[in-house]
Amino acid sequence: MKFGPRHFSITRQRFEVVYGEISDGSEPGPRFYILVAVSTLIACFGLIANSTAVVIGAMLVAPLMTPIFGMSLALVRGETHLFGRAVQAEVVGVATSVAMGVMLGLVLGYFEPTPEMLSRTKPNLMDLLVAILAGFAGAYALVDVKISPALPGVAISTAIVPPLANTGLCLSLGEVSGGMGSFLLFLANFLSILLVSSATFIVSGMAKIYGEQPSRREYLRRFGIAIVSFVIIAGFLTGALFSSIKERHINNLIHAALKKELAKMPSAGLDEVHHYTDKQKLYVLADVHSPATITPSRIKIMQEKISQDVDMATRLTVRSVRSANVTAQGSAVYDSAFELDGKFGRPVKSLVLRNIAIAEQILREKFEDQHAVYFYRAEFMQVLHRNIIKAYVGGLHLLNEDEILQLEAAIRQATGDESLELIIRTAPEKLQSSVGMIRYGWILGDKATPERLAIIKEIKAELYTAFQNQGGFEIVNVNANYLDSKFHFLIEVVGPEIYPQEKLDAIRRQLAEKFTEAIDLYVWSRPEVVLTPNGAMPLDAVYHYFAKRQKENLPDEMMLFLETSTD
């Protein structure tokens, strides 16, 4: 079937029906404004709740599309009475809609702007094109009796009520710029619908029924202001479109740079990115999930990568949420991201992540049955051309060299990569109780009877008394145990040198004279003074001196390797 002008022509009978519907719908009155208020409230709740379905519900109720058709038909036919009623209905309806949005926003108080709200604060040429198509669809549906009358309500009100409701909500939050952007979107949609529906009515012959066809000059006189306004707004939105394209390009570059760096971390991923440009500087806020809080040095590397790709000074802020994807095979053997077919859990393609997962599994199996050492996570690093698996371990004692060598050999064999080196980073843990610091191996357990605890308390008091006036030596902690029918005490002493054996023997004789129980004493000397070429210095002063010099001379990648973890 051919499509031609006859599909736009309208019969006299259909014209009378359409004219009556438009005239009735453009009548300003209580029913009209009640529907405007109700549809605006529905739209506001949908915008605040970020619910597209609720916003669509508001579109179905909104009556603001009909007065626009009334204005179009009145301009086409030169009917001032219809034009006046339609303008009054539209203007008061728009004011009512914005006012309802402001009042609801003030009643609710502060609320977080949602994506549904933000999407309507920065219109561009795409929104204008949508409004043009919607205006044509609605007007053509009125002309053609075979098309459902529900179509114009869905197509046109889509572009009218939500921007007005959003304008009111933005103003209630004091966001004048966002409110102006939303109202500009309404104006663009309003002018597009007005002009396109007018052109459709002209082509359909509605101007000639019961009247004469106006001249082109007369049409220009009637529509001049609307056409000029449309051109101005179209030019503005075209610039906004190019700006939006540029922003999208920058956003893609940011995503690519962040994902490339996060791919080096198992179970890490990028959730969302926000950015804006101010005074030739790019500000980026990235929401990231990872098994550990991302360190400032790694963020600095990401920031420099973004700055290099975008060719603009950048300040990156990472909002990190700690999480981990764990399976029986480790944390990174399978990818948790959803594919377009709805599936997830495919094997990861990254060889680095697979090696990390294998290493994690070996380390977990090694430490899961040990109560004194705990495995947290592992990561891969390339430092000075060396491939390193860096494992984070916490515990009450350090691993010895043979244990680390066995673990490294097991990882190399399982991954098939003989170049991998294992570095263990141990975070010392401390156990404390009401009696002081508890050292590994010095726990009484079921031997802590009331009688023994009383004896231990007396002996501890005697030890603290004996160490008074000891020439700079001071007890910082005492651990006790009971084994082989004997009390054992580990005395932690801080002083300028190793505690002398003769002084320990004297204290042992002193205790033997006062107590009948068998007692063994062990002194852990912790000298706090370091002899240097320049004389005696505190240990902390020497440590900070060399740490500063090391930072000045080592490359950034080594400093990243040595940086203190935030775990």
mmCIF file of C-alpha atoms in Angstrom, residues 170-495:
data_model
loop_
_atom_site.group_PDB
_atom_site.id
_atom_site.type_symbol
_atom_site.label_atom_id
_atom_site.label_comp_id
_atom_site.label_asym_id
_atom_site.label_seq_id
_atom_site.Cartn_x
_atom_site.Cartn_y
_atom_site.Cartn_z
ATOM 1 C CA CYS A 170 15.415 21.135 41.956
ATOM 2 C CA LEU A 171 14.241 24.552 43.107
ATOM 3 C CA SER A 172 13.160 23.093 46.469
ATOM 4 C CA LEU A 173 16.737 21.863 46.946
ATOM 5 C CA GLY A 174 18.159 25.251 46.002
ATOM 6 C CA GLU A 175 19.601 23.813 42.762
ATOM 7 C CA VAL A 176 18.662 26.725 40.488
ATOM 8 C CA SER A 177 20.939 25.563 37.676
ATOM 9 C CA GLY A 178 19.324 22.116 37.598
ATOM 10 C CA GLY A 179 15.874 23.684 37.703
ATOM 11 C CA MET A 180 16.691 25.949 34.762
ATOM 12 C CA GLY A 181 17.991 22.963 32.794
ATOM 13 C CA SER A 182 14.788 21.025 33.423
ATOM 14 C CA PHE A 183 12.616 24.001 32.450
ATOM 15 C CA LEU A 184 14.677 24.467 29.286
ATOM 16 C CA LEU A 185 13.894 20.839 28.442
ATOM 17 C CA PHE A 186 10.190 21.623 28.884
ATOM 18 C CA LEU A 187 10.437 24.697 26.629
ATOM 19 C CA ALA A 188 12.255 22.723 23.927
ATOM 20 C CA ASN A 189 9.624 19.993 24.046
ATOM 21 C CA PHE A 190 6.777 22.524 24.132
ATOM 22 C CA LEU A 191 7.998 24.431 21.053
ATOM 23 C CA SER A 192 8.769 21.213 19.155
ATOM 24 C CA ILE A 193 5.294 19.815 19.775
ATOM 25 C CA LEU A 194 3.646 23.156 18.983
ATOM 26 C CA LEU A 195 5.373 23.593 15.621
ATOM 27 C CA VAL A 196 5.264 19.967 14.464
ATOM 28 C CA SER A 197 1.594 19.500 15.399
ATOM 29 C CA SER A 198 0.773 22.803 13.659
ATOM 30 C CA ALA A 199 2.508 21.622 10.485
ATOM 31 C CA THR A 200 0.600 18.341 10.675
ATOM 32 C CA PHE A 201 -2.727 20.167 11.062
ATOM 33 C CA ILE A 202 -1.907 22.391 8.073
ATOM 34 C CA VAL A 203 -0.996 19.456 5.832
ATOM 35 C CA SER A 204 -4.167 17.595 6.882
ATOM 36 C CA GLY A 205 -6.297 20.538 5.689
ATOM 37 C CA MET A 206 -7.736 21.523 9.063
ATOM 38 C CA ALA A 207 -7.181 25.208 8.260
ATOM 39 C CA LYS A 208 -9.462 25.067 5.192
ATOM 40 C CA ILE A 209 -12.466 23.406 6.805
ATOM 41 C CA TYR A 210 -15.034 26.115 7.622
ATOM 42 C CA GLY A 211 -12.532 28.769 6.552
ATOM 43 C CA GLU A 212 -9.938 29.887 4.053
ATOM 44 C CA GLN A 213 -6.323 28.719 3.795
ATOM 45 C CA PRO A 214 -4.086 31.492 5.274
ATOM 46 C CA SER A 215 -1.159 32.731 3.199
ATOM 47 C CA ARG A 216 2.456 31.892 3.953
ATOM 48 C CA ARG A 217 3.047 35.415 5.194
ATOM 49 C CA GLU A 218 0.138 35.049 7.586
ATOM 50 C CA TYR A 219 1.562 31.773 8.894
ATOM 51 C CA LEU A 220 4.949 33.427 9.426
ATOM 52 C CA ARG A 221 3.269 36.239 11.346
ATOM 53 C CA ARG A 222 1.433 33.790 13.590
ATOM 54 C CA PHE A 223 4.335 31.409 14.182
ATOM 55 C CA GLY A 224 7.248 33.873 13.954
ATOM 56 C CA ILE A 225 7.986 34.086 17.668
ATOM 57 C CA ALA A 226 7.695 30.304 18.110
ATOM 58 C CA ILE A 227 9.979 29.615 15.132
ATOM 59 C CA VAL A 228 12.662 32.073 16.296
ATOM 60 C CA SER A 229 12.519 30.676 19.816
ATOM 61 C CA PHE A 230 12.770 27.132 18.466
ATOM 62 C CA VAL A 231 15.840 27.993 16.377
ATOM 63 C CA ILE A 232 17.562 29.656 19.347
ATOM 64 C CA ILE A 233 16.897 26.707 21.639
ATOM 65 C CA ALA A 234 17.895 24.221 18.922
ATOM 66 C CA GLY A 235 21.225 26.029 18.523
ATOM 67 C CA PHE A 236 21.797 25.961 22.256
ATOM 68 C CA LEU A 237 20.917 22.274 22.511
ATOM 69 C CA THR A 238 23.174 21.469 19.557
ATOM 70 C CA GLY A 239 26.079 22.927 21.498
ATOM 71 C CA ALA A 240 24.984 20.933 24.523
ATOM 72 C CA LEU A 241 24.948 17.783 22.362
ATOM 73 C CA PHE A 242 28.542 18.320 21.215
ATOM 74 C CA SER A 243 29.512 19.002 24.823
ATOM 75 C CA SER A 244 27.738 15.789 25.855
ATOM 76 C CA ILE A 245 29.616 13.815 23.184
ATOM 77 C CA LYS A 246 32.899 15.237 24.462
ATOM 78 C CA GLU A 247 31.973 14.380 28.056
ATOM 79 C CA ARG A 248 31.060 10.843 27.017
ATOM 80 C CA HIS A 249 34.441 10.466 25.313
ATOM 81 C CA ILE A 250 36.190 11.624 28.477
ATOM 82 C CA ASN A 251 34.044 9.242 30.521
ATOM 83 C CA ASN A 252 35.053 6.328 28.263
ATOM 84 C CA LEU A 253 38.738 7.207 28.678
ATOM 85 C CA ILE A 254 38.331 7.333 32.463
ATOM 86 C CA HIS A 255 36.575 3.951 32.498
ATOM 87 C CA ALA A 256 39.277 2.371 30.330
ATOM 88 C CA ALA A 257 42.134 3.698 32.485
ATOM 89 C CA LEU A 258 40.545 2.625 35.770
ATOM 90 C CA LYS A 259 39.528 -0.814 34.524
ATOM 91 C CA LYS A 260 43.049 -1.460 33.230
ATOM 92 C CA GLU A 261 44.532 -0.769 36.662
ATOM 93 C CA LEU A 262 41.801 -2.582 38.589
ATOM 94 C CA ALA A 263 42.285 -5.655 36.388
ATOM 95 C CA LYS A 264 45.587 -6.158 38.206
ATOM 96 C CA MET A 265 43.720 -6.654 41.491
ATOM 97 C CA PRO A 266 41.717 -9.861 42.071
ATOM 98 C CA SER A 267 38.012 -9.420 42.788
ATOM 99 C CA ALA A 268 38.291 -5.670 42.145
ATOM 100 C CA GLY A 269 35.954 -3.814 39.818
ATOM 101 C CA LEU A 270 34.577 -0.434 38.821
ATOM 102 C CA ASP A 271 30.975 0.302 39.825
ATOM 103 C CA GLU A 272 30.353 3.889 38.787
ATOM 104 C CA VAL A 273 32.225 7.013 37.691
ATOM 105 C CA HIS A 274 31.286 10.674 38.064
ATOM 106 C CA HIS A 275 33.322 13.545 36.674
ATOM 107 C CA TYR A 276 33.239 17.235 35.883
ATOM 108 C CA THR A 277 35.652 19.841 34.550
ATOM 109 C CA ASP A 278 36.414 23.106 36.325
ATOM 110 C CA LYS A 279 39.122 25.630 35.333
ATOM 111 C CA GLN A 280 40.843 23.194 32.989
ATOM 112 C CA LYS A 281 41.053 20.520 35.688
ATOM 113 C CA LEU A 282 39.238 17.176 35.657
ATOM 114 C CA TYR A 283 37.666 15.957 38.897
ATOM 115 C CA VAL A 284 36.827 12.247 39.029
ATOM 116 C CA LEU A 285 34.915 10.284 41.674
ATOM 117 C CA ALA A 286 35.090 6.507 41.160
ATOM 118 C CA ASP A 287 33.065 3.934 43.099
ATOM 119 C CA VAL A 288 35.199 0.787 43.329
ATOM 120 C CA HIS A 289 34.832 -2.588 45.020
ATOM 121 C CA SER A 290 37.975 -4.514 45.991
ATOM 122 C CA PRO A 291 39.132 -6.998 48.626
ATOM 123 C CA ALA A 292 41.308 -4.309 50.246
ATOM 124 C CA THR A 293 41.225 -0.545 50.533
ATOM 125 C CA ILE A 294 43.173 0.887 47.609
ATOM 126 C CA THR A 295 46.354 2.624 48.716
ATOM 127 C CA PRO A 296 47.147 6.277 47.881
ATOM 128 C CA SER A 297 50.140 5.259 45.754
ATOM 129 C CA ARG A 298 48.002 3.045 43.515
ATOM 130 C CA ILE A 299 45.411 5.823 43.225
ATOM 131 C CA LYS A 300 48.229 8.164 42.199
ATOM 132 C CA ILE A 301 49.145 5.777 39.376
ATOM 133 C CA MET A 302 45.483 5.675 38.238
ATOM 134 C CA GLN A 303 45.253 9.466 38.427
ATOM 135 C CA GLU A 304 48.367 9.939 36.310
ATOM 136 C CA LYS A 305 47.077 7.439 33.739
ATOM 137 C CA ILE A 306 43.756 9.289 33.437
ATOM 138 C CA SER A 307 45.538 12.635 33.190
ATOM 139 C CA GLN A 308 47.766 11.276 30.418
ATOM 140 C CA ASP A 309 44.862 9.790 28.415
ATOM 141 C CA VAL A 310 42.564 12.802 28.775
ATOM 142 C CA ASP A 311 45.416 15.331 28.418
ATOM 143 C CA MET A 312 44.173 17.328 31.390
ATOM 144 C CA ALA A 313 45.234 17.813 34.999
ATOM 145 C CA THR A 314 43.203 15.351 37.065
ATOM 146 C CA ARG A 315 42.238 14.838 40.684
ATOM 147 C CA LEU A 316 40.953 11.327 41.366
ATOM 148 C CA THR A 317 38.953 10.329 44.431
ATOM 149 C CA VAL A 318 38.208 6.636 44.907
ATOM 150 C CA ARG A 319 35.263 5.615 47.070
ATOM 151 C CA SER A 320 36.292 2.059 47.918
ATOM 152 C CA VAL A 321 33.965 -0.662 49.163
ATOM 153 C CA ARG A 322 35.706 -3.777 50.448
ATOM 154 C CA SER A 323 34.381 -6.997 48.978
ATOM 155 C CA ALA A 324 35.624 -10.310 47.628
ATOM 156 C CA ASN A 325 34.348 -12.917 45.170
ATOM 157 C CA VAL A 326 35.304 -16.272 46.676
ATOM 158 C CA THR A 327 34.816 -19.762 45.257
ATOM 159 C CA ALA A 328 36.202 -23.113 46.338
ATOM 160 C CA GLN A 329 39.017 -22.578 43.821
ATOM 161 C CA GLY A 330 40.004 -19.150 45.136
ATOM 162 C CA SER A 331 38.978 -15.535 44.682
ATOM 163 C CA ALA A 332 39.688 -14.892 41.016
ATOM 164 C CA VAL A 333 39.416 -18.128 39.044
ATOM 165 C CA TYR A 334 35.951 -17.167 37.832
ATOM 166 C CA ASP A 335 34.656 -13.784 36.713
ATOM 167 C CA SER A 336 31.587 -12.517 38.620
ATOM 168 C CA ALA A 337 30.543 -9.991 35.947
ATOM 169 C CA PHE A 338 27.270 -10.615 34.108
ATOM 170 C CA GLU A 339 27.416 -11.196 30.371
ATOM 171 C CA LEU A 340 24.765 -10.054 27.899
ATOM 172 C CA ASP A 341 23.297 -13.566 27.893
ATOM 173 C CA GLY A 342 22.730 -13.350 31.657
ATOM 174 C CA LYS A 343 25.497 -15.817 32.535
ATOM 175 C CA PHE A 344 28.388 -15.267 34.930
ATOM 176 C CA GLY A 345 31.212 -17.269 36.453
ATOM 177 C CA ARG A 346 33.252 -17.803 33.291
ATOM 178 C CA PRO A 347 36.966 -18.543 33.794
ATOM 179 C CA VAL A 348 38.998 -15.344 33.921
ATOM 180 C CA LYS A 349 41.151 -14.649 30.887
ATOM 181 C CA SER A 350 43.911 -12.817 32.740
ATOM 182 C CA LEU A 351 46.918 -15.049 33.426
ATOM 183 C CA VAL A 352 47.919 -12.761 36.303
ATOM 184 C CA LEU A 353 44.563 -13.143 38.042
ATOM 185 C CA ARG A 354 44.628 -16.925 37.585
ATOM 186 C CA ASN A 355 48.101 -17.080 39.133
ATOM 187 C CA ILE A 356 46.894 -14.982 42.062
ATOM 188 C CA ALA A 357 43.894 -17.286 42.542
ATOM 189 C CA ILE A 358 46.103 -20.375 42.522
ATOM 190 C CA ALA A 359 48.522 -18.770 44.977
ATOM 191 C CA GLU A 360 45.661 -17.749 47.255
ATOM 192 C CA GLN A 361 44.273 -21.263 47.304
ATOM 193 C CA ILE A 362 47.665 -22.768 48.236
ATOM 194 C CA LEU A 363 48.159 -20.179 50.982
ATOM 195 C CA ARG A 364 44.631 -20.650 52.355
ATOM 196 C CA GLU A 365 45.107 -24.410 52.573
ATOM 197 C CA LYS A 366 48.454 -23.864 54.310
ATOM 198 C CA PHE A 367 47.120 -21.564 57.012
ATOM 199 C CA GLU A 368 43.495 -22.597 57.507
ATOM 200 C CA ASP A 369 44.384 -25.196 60.141
ATOM 201 C CA GLN A 370 46.847 -22.952 61.981
ATOM 202 C CA HIS A 371 45.552 -20.842 64.846
ATOM 203 C CA ALA A 372 48.556 -18.546 65.075
ATOM 204 C CA VAL A 373 48.832 -17.394 61.423
ATOM 205 C CA TYR A 374 46.033 -16.084 59.174
ATOM 206 C CA PHE A 375 46.019 -15.446 55.424
ATOM 207 C CA TYR A 376 44.219 -12.303 54.178
ATOM 208 C CA ARG A 377 44.855 -11.850 50.458
ATOM 209 C CA ALA A 378 47.474 -11.876 47.696
ATOM 210 C CA GLU A 379 48.326 -9.549 44.840
ATOM 211 C CA PHE A 380 50.670 -9.560 41.854
ATOM 212 C CA MET A 381 53.403 -6.964 41.406
ATOM 213 C CA GLN A 382 56.185 -6.359 38.934
ATOM 214 C CA VAL A 383 59.104 -4.762 40.732
ATOM 215 C CA LEU A 384 62.365 -4.134 38.884
ATOM 216 C CA HIS A 385 61.431 -6.757 36.232
ATOM 217 C CA ARG A 386 60.635 -9.384 38.879
ATOM 218 C CA ASN A 387 57.255 -11.163 39.026
ATOM 219 C CA ILE A 388 56.175 -11.201 42.648
ATOM 220 C CA ILE A 389 53.213 -12.696 44.482
ATOM 221 C CA LYS A 390 52.813 -10.546 47.577
ATOM 222 C CA ALA A 391 50.825 -12.294 50.318
ATOM 223 C CA TYR A 392 49.335 -10.484 53.296
ATOM 224 C CA VAL A 393 49.490 -12.598 56.453
ATOM 225 C CA GLY A 394 48.687 -11.836 60.056
ATOM 226 C CA GLY A 395 49.771 -13.859 63.014
ATOM 227 C CA LEU A 396 51.383 -14.209 66.393
ATOM 228 C CA HIS A 397 54.742 -15.312 65.004
ATOM 229 C CA LEU A 398 56.753 -15.013 61.773
ATOM 230 C CA LEU A 399 57.194 -17.746 59.183
ATOM 231 C CA ASN A 400 60.667 -19.158 58.804
ATOM 232 C CA GLU A 401 62.611 -19.271 55.547
ATOM 233 C CA ASP A 402 61.971 -22.986 54.903
ATOM 234 C CA GLU A 403 58.192 -22.501 55.136
ATOM 235 C CA ILE A 404 58.279 -19.616 52.643
ATOM 236 C CA LEU A 405 60.547 -21.595 50.301
ATOM 237 C CA GLN A 406 58.116 -24.555 50.313
ATOM 238 C CA LEU A 407 55.141 -22.299 49.606
ATOM 239 C CA GLU A 408 56.994 -20.579 46.745
ATOM 240 C CA ALA A 409 57.884 -23.932 45.198
ATOM 241 C CA ALA A 410 54.261 -25.115 45.454
ATOM 242 C CA ILE A 411 52.993 -21.934 43.759
ATOM 243 C CA ARG A 412 55.548 -22.217 40.937
ATOM 244 C CA GLN A 413 54.609 -25.829 40.321
ATOM 245 C CA ALA A 414 50.842 -25.154 40.346
ATOM 246 C CA THR A 415 51.028 -22.118 38.053
ATOM 247 C CA GLY A 416 53.788 -23.436 35.794
ATOM 248 C CA ASP A 417 55.601 -20.107 36.166
ATOM 249 C CA GLU A 418 59.108 -20.604 37.516
ATOM 250 C CA SER A 419 59.731 -16.850 37.577
ATOM 251 C CA LEU A 420 57.247 -16.185 40.373
ATOM 252 C CA GLU A 421 58.673 -15.086 43.713
ATOM 253 C CA LEU A 422 56.731 -15.170 46.965
ATOM 254 C CA ILE A 423 56.979 -12.308 49.420
ATOM 255 C CA ILE A 424 55.165 -12.592 52.738
ATOM 256 C CA ARG A 425 54.020 -9.394 54.391
ATOM 257 C CA THR A 426 53.243 -10.186 58.023
ATOM 258 C CA ALA A 427 51.006 -7.960 60.112
ATOM 259 C CA PRO A 428 51.905 -8.823 63.720
ATOM 260 C CA GLU A 429 48.920 -9.491 65.944
ATOM 261 C CA LYS A 430 48.746 -9.022 69.703
ATOM 262 C CA LEU A 431 46.586 -10.818 72.227
ATOM 263 C CA GLN A 432 45.678 -8.904 75.363
ATOM 264 C CA SER A 433 43.776 -9.852 78.501
ATOM 265 C CA SER A 434 43.174 -8.386 81.939
ATOM 266 C CA VAL A 435 46.597 -9.662 82.999
ATOM 267 C CA GLY A 436 48.492 -8.015 80.118
ATOM 268 C CA MET A 437 49.872 -9.057 76.731
ATOM 269 C CA ILE A 438 49.500 -12.741 75.882
ATOM 270 C CA ARG A 439 52.365 -14.195 73.850
ATOM 271 C CA TYR A 440 52.097 -17.209 71.548
ATOM 272 C CA GLY A 441 52.857 -20.323 73.629
ATOM 273 C CA TRP A 442 52.164 -18.590 76.951
ATOM 274 C CA ILE A 443 48.484 -19.350 77.466
ATOM 275 C CA LEU A 444 47.379 -21.139 80.647
ATOM 276 C CA GLY A 445 44.201 -22.650 79.248
ATOM 277 C CA ASP A 446 42.726 -25.323 81.531
ATOM 278 C CA LYS A 447 45.712 -24.911 83.918
ATOM 279 C CA ALA A 448 44.338 -21.558 85.072
ATOM 280 C CA THR A 449 42.902 -22.763 88.376
ATOM 281 C CA PRO A 450 42.034 -20.162 91.032
ATOM 282 C CA GLU A 451 44.907 -21.345 93.242
ATOM 283 C CA ARG A 452 47.511 -21.040 90.449
ATOM 284 C CA LEU A 453 46.165 -17.651 89.355
ATOM 285 C CA ALA A 454 46.540 -16.382 92.911
ATOM 286 C CA ILE A 455 50.148 -17.643 93.083
ATOM 287 C CA ILE A 456 50.949 -16.117 89.658
ATOM 288 C CA LYS A 457 49.549 -12.774 90.820
ATOM 289 C CA GLU A 458 51.795 -12.805 93.914
ATOM 290 C CA ILE A 459 54.900 -13.763 91.917
ATOM 291 C CA LYS A 460 54.196 -11.023 89.333
ATOM 292 C CA ALA A 461 53.918 -8.428 92.085
ATOM 293 C CA GLU A 462 57.246 -9.604 93.504
ATOM 294 C CA LEU A 463 58.861 -9.377 90.048
ATOM 295 C CA TYR A 464 57.713 -5.777 89.513
ATOM 296 C CA THR A 465 59.065 -4.883 92.948
ATOM 297 C CA ALA A 466 62.407 -6.572 92.238
ATOM 298 C CA PHE A 467 62.865 -4.580 89.015
ATOM 299 C CA GLN A 468 62.585 -1.230 90.730
ATOM 300 C CA ASN A 469 65.823 0.766 90.731
ATOM 301 C CA GLN A 470 67.405 -1.612 88.203
ATOM 302 C CA GLY A 471 69.500 1.007 86.448
ATOM 303 C CA GLY A 472 67.245 1.889 83.503
ATOM 304 C CA PHE A 473 65.553 -1.504 83.120
ATOM 305 C CA GLU A 474 61.754 -1.610 83.195
ATOM 306 C CA ILE A 475 59.191 -4.408 82.885
ATOM 307 C CA VAL A 476 56.632 -3.800 80.106
ATOM 308 C CA ASN A 477 54.855 -7.175 80.203
ATOM 309 C CA VAL A 478 54.898 -10.492 82.051
ATOM 310 C CA ASN A 479 53.480 -13.753 80.660
ATOM 311 C CA ALA A 480 52.985 -16.842 82.800
ATOM 312 C CA ASN A 481 52.485 -20.550 82.095
ATOM 313 C CA TYR A 482 52.345 -23.758 84.109
ATOM 314 C CA LEU A 483 54.062 -26.801 82.626
ATOM 315 C CA ASP A 484 55.632 -29.937 84.123
ATOM 316 C CA SER A 485 54.621 -28.979 87.697
ATOM 317 C CA LYS A 486 56.509 -25.698 87.392
ATOM 318 C CA PHE A 487 55.625 -21.999 86.953
ATOM 319 C CA HIS A 488 57.261 -20.285 83.982
ATOM 320 C CA PHE A 489 57.437 -16.508 83.568
ATOM 321 C CA LEU A 490 58.399 -14.596 80.391
ATOM 322 C CA ILE A 491 59.488 -11.129 81.481
ATOM 323 C CA GLU A 492 59.639 -8.478 78.744
ATOM 324 C CA VAL A 493 62.199 -5.863 79.745
ATOM 325 C CA VAL A 494 63.086 -2.565 78.075
ATOM 326 C CA GLY A 495 66.521 -1.129 78.816
#
